[in-house]
Tab-separated table of C-alpha atoms in Angstrom:
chain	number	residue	atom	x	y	z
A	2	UNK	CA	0.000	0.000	0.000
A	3	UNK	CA	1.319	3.279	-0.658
A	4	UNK	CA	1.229	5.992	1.937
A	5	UNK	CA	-1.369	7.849	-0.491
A	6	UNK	CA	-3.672	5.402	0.329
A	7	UNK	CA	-2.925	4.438	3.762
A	8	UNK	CA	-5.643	4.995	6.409
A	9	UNK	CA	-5.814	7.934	9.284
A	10	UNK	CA	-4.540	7.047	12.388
A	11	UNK	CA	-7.702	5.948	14.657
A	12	UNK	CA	-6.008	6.019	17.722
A	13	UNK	CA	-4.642	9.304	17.350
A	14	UNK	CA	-7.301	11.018	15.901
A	15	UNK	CA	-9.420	9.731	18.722
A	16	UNK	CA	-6.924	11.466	21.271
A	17	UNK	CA	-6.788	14.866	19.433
A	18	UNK	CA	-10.714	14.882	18.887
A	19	UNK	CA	-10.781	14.937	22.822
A	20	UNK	CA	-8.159	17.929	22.878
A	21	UNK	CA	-9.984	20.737	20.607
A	22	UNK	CA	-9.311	23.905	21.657
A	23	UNK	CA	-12.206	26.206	22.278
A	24	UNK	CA	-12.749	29.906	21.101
A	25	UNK	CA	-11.084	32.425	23.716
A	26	UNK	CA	-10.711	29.739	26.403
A	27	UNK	CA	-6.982	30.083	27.873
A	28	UNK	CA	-4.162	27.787	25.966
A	29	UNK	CA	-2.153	25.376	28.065
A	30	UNK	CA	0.622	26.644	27.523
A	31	UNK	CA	-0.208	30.142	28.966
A	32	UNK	CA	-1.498	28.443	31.710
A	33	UNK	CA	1.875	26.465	32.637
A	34	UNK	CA	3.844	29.883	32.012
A	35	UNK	CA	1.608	31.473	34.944
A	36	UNK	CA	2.172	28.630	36.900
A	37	UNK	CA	6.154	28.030	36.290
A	38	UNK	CA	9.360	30.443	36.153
A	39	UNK	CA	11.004	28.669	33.390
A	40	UNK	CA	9.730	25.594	31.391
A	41	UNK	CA	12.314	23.119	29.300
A	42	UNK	CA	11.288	22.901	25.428
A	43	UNK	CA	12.471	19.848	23.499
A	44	UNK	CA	16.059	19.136	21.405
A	45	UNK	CA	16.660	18.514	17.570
A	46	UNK	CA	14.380	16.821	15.613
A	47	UNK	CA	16.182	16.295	12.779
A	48	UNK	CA	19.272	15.036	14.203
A	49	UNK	CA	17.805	12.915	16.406
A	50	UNK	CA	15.665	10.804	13.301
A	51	UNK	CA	18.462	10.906	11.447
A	52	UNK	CA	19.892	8.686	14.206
A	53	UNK	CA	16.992	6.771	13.786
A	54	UNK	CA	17.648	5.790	10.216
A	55	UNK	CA	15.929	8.903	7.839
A	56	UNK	CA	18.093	9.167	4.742
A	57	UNK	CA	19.707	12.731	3.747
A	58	UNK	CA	16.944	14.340	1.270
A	59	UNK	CA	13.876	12.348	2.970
A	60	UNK	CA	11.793	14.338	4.106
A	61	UNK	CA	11.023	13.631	7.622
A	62	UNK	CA	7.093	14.177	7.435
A	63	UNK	CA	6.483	10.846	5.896
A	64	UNK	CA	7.599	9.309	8.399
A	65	UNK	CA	4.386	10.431	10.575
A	66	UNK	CA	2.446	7.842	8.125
A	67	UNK	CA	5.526	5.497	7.574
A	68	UNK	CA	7.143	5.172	10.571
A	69	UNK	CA	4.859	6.321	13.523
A	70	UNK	CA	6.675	4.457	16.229
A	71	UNK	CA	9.745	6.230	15.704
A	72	UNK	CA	7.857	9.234	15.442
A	73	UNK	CA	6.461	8.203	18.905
A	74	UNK	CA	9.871	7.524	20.250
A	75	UNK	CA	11.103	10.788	19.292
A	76	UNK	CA	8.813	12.799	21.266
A	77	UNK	CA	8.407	10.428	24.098
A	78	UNK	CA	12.408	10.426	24.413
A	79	UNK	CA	12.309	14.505	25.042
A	80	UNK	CA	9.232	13.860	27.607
A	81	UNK	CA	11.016	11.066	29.121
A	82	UNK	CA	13.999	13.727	29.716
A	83	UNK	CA	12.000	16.439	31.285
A	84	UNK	CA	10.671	18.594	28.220
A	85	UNK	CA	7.510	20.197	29.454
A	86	UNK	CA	6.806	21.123	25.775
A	87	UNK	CA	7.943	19.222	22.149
A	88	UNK	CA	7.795	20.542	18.608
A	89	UNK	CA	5.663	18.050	16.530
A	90	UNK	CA	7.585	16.399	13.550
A	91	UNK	CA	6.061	18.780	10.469
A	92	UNK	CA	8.842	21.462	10.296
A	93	UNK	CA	9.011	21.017	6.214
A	94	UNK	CA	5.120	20.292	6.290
A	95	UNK	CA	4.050	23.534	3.915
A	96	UNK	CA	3.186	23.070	0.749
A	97	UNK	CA	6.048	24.742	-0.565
A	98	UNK	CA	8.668	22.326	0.754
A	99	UNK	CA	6.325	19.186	0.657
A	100	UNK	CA	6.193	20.135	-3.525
A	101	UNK	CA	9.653	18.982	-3.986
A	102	UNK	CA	8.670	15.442	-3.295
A	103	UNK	CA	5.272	15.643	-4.989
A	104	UNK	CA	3.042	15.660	-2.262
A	105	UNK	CA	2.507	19.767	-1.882
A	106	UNK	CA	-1.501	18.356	-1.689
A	107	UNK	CA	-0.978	16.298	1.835
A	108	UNK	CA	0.218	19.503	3.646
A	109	UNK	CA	-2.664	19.027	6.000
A	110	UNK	CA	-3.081	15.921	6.782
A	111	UNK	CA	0.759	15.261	7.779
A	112	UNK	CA	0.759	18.065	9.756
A	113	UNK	CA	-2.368	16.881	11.139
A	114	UNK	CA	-1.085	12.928	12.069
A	115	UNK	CA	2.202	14.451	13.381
A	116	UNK	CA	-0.037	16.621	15.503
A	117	UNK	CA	-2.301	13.827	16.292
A	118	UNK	CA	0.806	11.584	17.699
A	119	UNK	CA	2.265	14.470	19.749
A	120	UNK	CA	-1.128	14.170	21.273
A	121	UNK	CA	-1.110	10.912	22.463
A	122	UNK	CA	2.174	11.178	23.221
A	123	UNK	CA	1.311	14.335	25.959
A	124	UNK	CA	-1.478	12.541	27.191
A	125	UNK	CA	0.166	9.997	28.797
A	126	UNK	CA	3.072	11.626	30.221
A	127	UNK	CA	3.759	11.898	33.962
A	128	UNK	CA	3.450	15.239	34.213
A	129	UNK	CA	1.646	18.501	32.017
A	130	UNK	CA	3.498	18.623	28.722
A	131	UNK	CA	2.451	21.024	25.782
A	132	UNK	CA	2.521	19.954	22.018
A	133	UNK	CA	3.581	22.742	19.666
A	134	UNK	CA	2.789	22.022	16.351
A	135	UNK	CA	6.357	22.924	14.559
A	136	UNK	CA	5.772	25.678	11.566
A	137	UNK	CA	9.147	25.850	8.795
A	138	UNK	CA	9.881	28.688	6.697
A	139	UNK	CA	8.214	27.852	3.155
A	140	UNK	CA	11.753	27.445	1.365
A	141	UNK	CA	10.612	30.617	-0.649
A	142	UNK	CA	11.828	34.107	-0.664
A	143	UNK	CA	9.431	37.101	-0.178
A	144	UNK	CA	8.366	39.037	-2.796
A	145	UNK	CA	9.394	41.846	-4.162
A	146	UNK	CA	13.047	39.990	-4.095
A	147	UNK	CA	11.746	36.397	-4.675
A	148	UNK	CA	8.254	35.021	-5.908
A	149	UNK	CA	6.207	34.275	-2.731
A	150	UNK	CA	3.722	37.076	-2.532
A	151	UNK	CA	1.673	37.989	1.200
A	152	UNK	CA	-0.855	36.129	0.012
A	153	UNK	CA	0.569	32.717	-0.832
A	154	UNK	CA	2.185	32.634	2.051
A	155	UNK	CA	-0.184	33.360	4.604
A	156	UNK	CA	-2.555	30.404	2.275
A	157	UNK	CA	0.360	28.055	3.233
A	158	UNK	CA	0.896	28.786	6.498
A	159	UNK	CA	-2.901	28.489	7.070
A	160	UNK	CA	-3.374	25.396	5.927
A	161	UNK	CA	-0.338	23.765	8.219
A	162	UNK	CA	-2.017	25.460	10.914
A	163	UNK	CA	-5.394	24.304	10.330
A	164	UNK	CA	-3.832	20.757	9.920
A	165	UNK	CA	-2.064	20.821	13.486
A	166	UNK	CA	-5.158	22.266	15.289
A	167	UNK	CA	-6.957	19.425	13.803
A	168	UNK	CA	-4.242	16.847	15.210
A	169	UNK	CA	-4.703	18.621	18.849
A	170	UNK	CA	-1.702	20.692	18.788
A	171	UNK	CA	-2.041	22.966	21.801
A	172	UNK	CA	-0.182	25.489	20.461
A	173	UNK	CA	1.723	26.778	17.032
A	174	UNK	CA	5.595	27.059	17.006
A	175	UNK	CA	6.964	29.313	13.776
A	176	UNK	CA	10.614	28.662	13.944
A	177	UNK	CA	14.178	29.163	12.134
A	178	UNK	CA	12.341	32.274	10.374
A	179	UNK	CA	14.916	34.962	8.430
A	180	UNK	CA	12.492	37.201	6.933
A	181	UNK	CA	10.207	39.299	8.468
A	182	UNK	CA	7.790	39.619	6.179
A	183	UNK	CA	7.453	35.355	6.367
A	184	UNK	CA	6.942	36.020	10.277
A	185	UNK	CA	4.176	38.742	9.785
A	186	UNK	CA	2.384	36.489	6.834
A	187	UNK	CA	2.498	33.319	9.420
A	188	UNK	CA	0.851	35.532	12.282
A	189	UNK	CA	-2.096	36.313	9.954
A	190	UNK	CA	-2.423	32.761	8.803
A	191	UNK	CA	-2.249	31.588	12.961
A	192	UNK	CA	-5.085	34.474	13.230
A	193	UNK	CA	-6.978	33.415	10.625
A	194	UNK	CA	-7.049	29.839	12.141
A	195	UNK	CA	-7.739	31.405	15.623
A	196	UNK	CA	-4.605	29.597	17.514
A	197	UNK	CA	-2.046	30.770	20.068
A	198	UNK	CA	1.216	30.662	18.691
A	199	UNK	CA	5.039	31.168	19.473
A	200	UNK	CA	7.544	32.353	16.600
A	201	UNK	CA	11.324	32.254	16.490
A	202	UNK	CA	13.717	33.425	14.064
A	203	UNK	CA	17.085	32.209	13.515
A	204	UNK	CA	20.358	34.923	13.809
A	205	UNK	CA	22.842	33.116	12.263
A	206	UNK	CA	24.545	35.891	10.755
A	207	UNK	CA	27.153	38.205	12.424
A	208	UNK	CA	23.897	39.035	14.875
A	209	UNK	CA	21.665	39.147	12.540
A	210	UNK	CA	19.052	36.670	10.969
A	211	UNK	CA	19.799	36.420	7.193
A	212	UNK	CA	17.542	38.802	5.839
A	213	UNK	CA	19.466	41.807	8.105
A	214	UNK	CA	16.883	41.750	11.330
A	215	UNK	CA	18.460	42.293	14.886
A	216	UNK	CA	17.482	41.239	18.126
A	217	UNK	CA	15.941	44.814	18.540
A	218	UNK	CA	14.237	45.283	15.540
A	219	UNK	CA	11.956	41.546	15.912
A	220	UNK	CA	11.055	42.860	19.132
A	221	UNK	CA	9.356	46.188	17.309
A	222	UNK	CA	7.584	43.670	14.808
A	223	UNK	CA	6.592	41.668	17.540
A	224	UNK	CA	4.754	44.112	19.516
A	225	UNK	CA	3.268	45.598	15.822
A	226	UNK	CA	1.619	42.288	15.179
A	227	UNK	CA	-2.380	41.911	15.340
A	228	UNK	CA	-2.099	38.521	16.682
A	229	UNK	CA	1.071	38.506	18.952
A	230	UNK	CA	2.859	35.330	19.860
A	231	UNK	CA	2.667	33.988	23.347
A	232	UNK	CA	6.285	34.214	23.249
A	233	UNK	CA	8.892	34.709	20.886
A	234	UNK	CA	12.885	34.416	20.803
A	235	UNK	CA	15.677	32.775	18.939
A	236	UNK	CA	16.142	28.706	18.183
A	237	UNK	CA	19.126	27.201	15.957
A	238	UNK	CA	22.004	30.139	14.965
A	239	UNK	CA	25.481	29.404	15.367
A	240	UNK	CA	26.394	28.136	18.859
A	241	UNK	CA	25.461	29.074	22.541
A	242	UNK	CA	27.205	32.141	23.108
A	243	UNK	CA	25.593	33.744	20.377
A	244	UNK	CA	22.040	32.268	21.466
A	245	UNK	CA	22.397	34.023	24.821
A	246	UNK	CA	23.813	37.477	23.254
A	247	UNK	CA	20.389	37.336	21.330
A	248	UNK	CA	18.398	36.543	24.474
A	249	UNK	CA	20.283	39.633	26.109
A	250	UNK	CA	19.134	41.814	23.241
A	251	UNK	CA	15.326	40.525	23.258
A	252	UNK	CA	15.493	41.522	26.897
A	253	UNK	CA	17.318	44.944	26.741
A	254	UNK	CA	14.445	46.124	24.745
A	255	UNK	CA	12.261	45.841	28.301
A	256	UNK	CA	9.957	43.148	26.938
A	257	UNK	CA	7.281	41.521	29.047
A	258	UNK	CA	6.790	38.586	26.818
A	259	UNK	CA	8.184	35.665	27.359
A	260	UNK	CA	11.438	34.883	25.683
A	261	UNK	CA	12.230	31.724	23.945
A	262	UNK	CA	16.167	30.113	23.387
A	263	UNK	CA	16.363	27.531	21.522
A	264	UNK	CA	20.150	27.062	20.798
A	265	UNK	CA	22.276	24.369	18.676
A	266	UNK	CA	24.467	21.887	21.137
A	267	UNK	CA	27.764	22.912	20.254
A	268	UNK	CA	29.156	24.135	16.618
A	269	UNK	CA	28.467	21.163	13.968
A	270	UNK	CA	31.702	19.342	12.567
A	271	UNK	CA	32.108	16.966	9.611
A	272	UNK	CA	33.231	13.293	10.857
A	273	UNK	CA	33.396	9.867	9.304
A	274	UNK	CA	30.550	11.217	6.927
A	275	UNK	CA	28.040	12.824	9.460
A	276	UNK	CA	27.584	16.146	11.067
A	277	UNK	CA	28.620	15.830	14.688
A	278	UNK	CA	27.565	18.618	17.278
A	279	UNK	CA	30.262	19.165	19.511
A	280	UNK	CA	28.514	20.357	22.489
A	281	UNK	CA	28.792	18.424	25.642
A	282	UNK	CA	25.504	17.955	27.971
A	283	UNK	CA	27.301	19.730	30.449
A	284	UNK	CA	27.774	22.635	28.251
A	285	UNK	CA	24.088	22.606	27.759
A	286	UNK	CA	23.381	22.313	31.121
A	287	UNK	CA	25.171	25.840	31.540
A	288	UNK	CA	23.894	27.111	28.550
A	289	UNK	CA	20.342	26.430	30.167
A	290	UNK	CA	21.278	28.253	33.246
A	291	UNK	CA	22.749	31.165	31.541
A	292	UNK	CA	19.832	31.000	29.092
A	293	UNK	CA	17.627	31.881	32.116
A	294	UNK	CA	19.731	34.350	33.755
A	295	UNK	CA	19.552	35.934	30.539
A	296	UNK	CA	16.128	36.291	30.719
A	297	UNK	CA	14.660	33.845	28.762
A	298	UNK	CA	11.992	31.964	30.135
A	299	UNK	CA	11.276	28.671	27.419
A	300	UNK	CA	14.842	27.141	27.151
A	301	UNK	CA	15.623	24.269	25.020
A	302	UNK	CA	18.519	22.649	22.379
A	303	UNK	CA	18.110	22.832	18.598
A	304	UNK	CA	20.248	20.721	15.872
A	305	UNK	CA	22.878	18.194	17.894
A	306	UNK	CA	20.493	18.324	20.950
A	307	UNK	CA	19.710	14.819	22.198
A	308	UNK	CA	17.825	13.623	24.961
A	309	UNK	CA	21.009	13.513	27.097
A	310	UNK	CA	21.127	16.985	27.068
A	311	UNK	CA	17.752	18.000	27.783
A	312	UNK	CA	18.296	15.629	31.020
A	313	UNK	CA	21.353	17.492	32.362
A	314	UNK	CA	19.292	20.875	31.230
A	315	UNK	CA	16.792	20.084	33.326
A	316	UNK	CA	19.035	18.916	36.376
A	317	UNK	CA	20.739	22.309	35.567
A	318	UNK	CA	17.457	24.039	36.095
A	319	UNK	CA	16.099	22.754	38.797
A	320	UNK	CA	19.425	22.473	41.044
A	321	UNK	CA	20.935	25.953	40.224
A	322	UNK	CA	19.388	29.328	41.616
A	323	UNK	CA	18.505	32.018	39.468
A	324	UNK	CA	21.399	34.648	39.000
A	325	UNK	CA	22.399	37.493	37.909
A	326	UNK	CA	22.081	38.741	34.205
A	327	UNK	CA	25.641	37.297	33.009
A	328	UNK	CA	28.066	39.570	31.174
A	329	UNK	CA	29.516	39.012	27.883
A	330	UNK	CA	32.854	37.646	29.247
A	331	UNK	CA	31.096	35.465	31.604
A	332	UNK	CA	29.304	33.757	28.831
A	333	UNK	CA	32.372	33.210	26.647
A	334	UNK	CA	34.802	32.068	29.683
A	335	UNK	CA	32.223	29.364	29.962
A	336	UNK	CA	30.260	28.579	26.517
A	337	UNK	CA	33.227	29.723	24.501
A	338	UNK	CA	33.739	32.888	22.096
A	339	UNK	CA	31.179	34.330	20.023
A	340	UNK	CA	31.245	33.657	16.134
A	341	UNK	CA	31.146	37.771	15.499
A	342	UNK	CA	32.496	40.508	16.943
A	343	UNK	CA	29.091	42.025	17.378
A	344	UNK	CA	25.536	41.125	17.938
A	345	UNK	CA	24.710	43.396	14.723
A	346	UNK	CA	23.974	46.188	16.250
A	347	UNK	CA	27.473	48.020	16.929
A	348	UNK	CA	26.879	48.166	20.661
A	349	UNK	CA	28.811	45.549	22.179
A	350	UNK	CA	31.827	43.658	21.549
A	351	UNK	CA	33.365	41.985	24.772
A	352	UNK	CA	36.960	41.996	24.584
A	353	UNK	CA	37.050	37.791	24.639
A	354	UNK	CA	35.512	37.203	21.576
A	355	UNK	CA	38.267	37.194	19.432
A	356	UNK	CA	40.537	35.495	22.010
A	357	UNK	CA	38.262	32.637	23.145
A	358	UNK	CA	37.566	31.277	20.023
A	359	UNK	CA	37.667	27.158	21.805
A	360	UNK	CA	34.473	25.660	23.333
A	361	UNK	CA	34.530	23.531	26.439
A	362	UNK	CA	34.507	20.198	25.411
């Protein structure tokens, strides 16, 4: 049978039908950031199923229809470490991405099962966890520089949003965004399908995200937004250090809302043919301390983050009081130096980022 044809998930679909969110009523995860100072988010997902045995090029949404257990293993693995909150496994589910392997038509309904697994998954966890229903960028570039007009992308991001609602996803989680405009287009489609949502963009160059936005500047689009995120912040990047000089510059800016960090574990290296991540869990475990004396408040690993991580993240957490705002030096002394002089905006450049160029290992 080919995964065209194969059937809906019953046992999923039955858990998500029990999980749909009503109009106005509070989301989970707003709840849980009332109740808690910090919550731990989940690690990679794409590392982590490569691990599992998805081929380079594959795209990793099939595998909600193909391979469901491993699907099921994948979220359960960053419960079973202490995540209060997972991305679901639909990243490259837009119809943009999901065209390059013919199957731009099933947007919806993998988002949907991925959604629908996360569910189950939640529901019998030990203790409150919140299923974010993982939003991509669409692969495109904005118009006027590239093709993708307002329009077509706020259609796309719609429909993946409508999907994951459908699957029970308590909340919507835009992530590795470069553009603003893409980030403003998915905030109308998450409007339009009346869902909370959380949105991060990715500064991966000298500071800034591709596309030229600082720190500063996403917190001014932010707080322009009709339908502002829950919370908002940074996820992959380059490495630690620069994660938490991002974090610094969300909160310098004096926001209230919640900041997300969502770094890489370590700087990725080429080795006997695969990418290798060469952060330690005990670097992550300071990174998540230093994440939250920074003043973000959802802290979790992005590409090379594994479940051992999130485990010595959480011990981190829990065991280690809250602190002062670290400086600049502090951070590189312990996560190593930063990959630019600057954060992008001219204002700081500690005089240990050139020099401590070697991470902790």
């Amino acid at each position: 049978m080919s995964i065209m044809n194969l059937p809906k998930l019953p046992a999923y679909a039955k858990a998500a039908q029990t999980h749909k969110r009503q109009p106005n009523m509070t989301s989970p995860l707003e709840t849980l950031l009332a109740e808690r100072d910090w919550l731990l988010a989940d690690g990679a997902t794409g590392t982590n199923l490569f691990n599992m045995g998805l081929g380079a090029g594959d795209p990793p949404e099939f595998w909600n229809v193909e391979e469901p257990a491993k699907i099921t293993a994948l979220y359960k693995s960053a419960v079973d470490a202490g995540s209060d909150l997972f991305l679901t496994n639909s990243f490259g589910g837009n119809a943009a991405r999901l065209k390059l392997h013919n199957a731009a038509n099933r947007a919806r309904e993998l988002s949907r099962i991925s959604a629908e697994i996360g569910r189950n998954v939640a529901d019998r966890a030990d203790h409150k966890v919140i299923v974010a229903g993982s939003v991509g960028p669409t692969g495109e570039i904005m118009a006027p520089m590239g093709q993708l007009t307002h329009a077509l992308a706020v259609e796309m991001f719609h429909e993946q949003a409508e999907g994951l609602k459908d699957g029970g996803a308590d909340v919507l989680w835009l992530e590795t965004i470069s553009a603003p405009e893409e980030y403003i287009a998915a905030a109308e489609a998450f409007q339009r399908a009346d869902m909370p949502w959380c949105g991060t963009m990715s500064f991966d160059t000298a500071g800034r995200t591709m596309m030229g936005l600082t720190s500063a500047a996403m917190v001014a689009m932010v707080e322009k937004l009709d339908h502002k995120p829950l919370a908002f912040g940074a996820n992959c990047g380059v490495g630690a250090s620069d994660m938490l000089r991002t974090v610094q510059g969300f909160a310098a800016q004096g926001t209230e809302r919640p900041i997300i960090a969502k770094g890489n574990a370590g700087i990725p290296k080429y080795v006997d043919g695969h990418i290798h991540y060469d952060g330690t869990p005990e670097l992550m475990a300071d990174y998540a301390v230093l994440a939250r004396d920074s003043g973000a408040r959802i802290i979790g690993g992005c590409c090379g983050t594994m479940p051992e991580h999130l485990r010595k993240m959480r011990e981190a957490l829990e065991t280690s009081p809250k602190g002062d705002k670290p400086s600049l030096e502090e951070i590189t002394a312990r996560l190593g130096g930063f990959s630019s002089a600057s954060d992008g905006t001219g204002d700081n450049e500690p005089s240990s980022s050139r020099s401590n160029r070697r991470r902790r290992n």
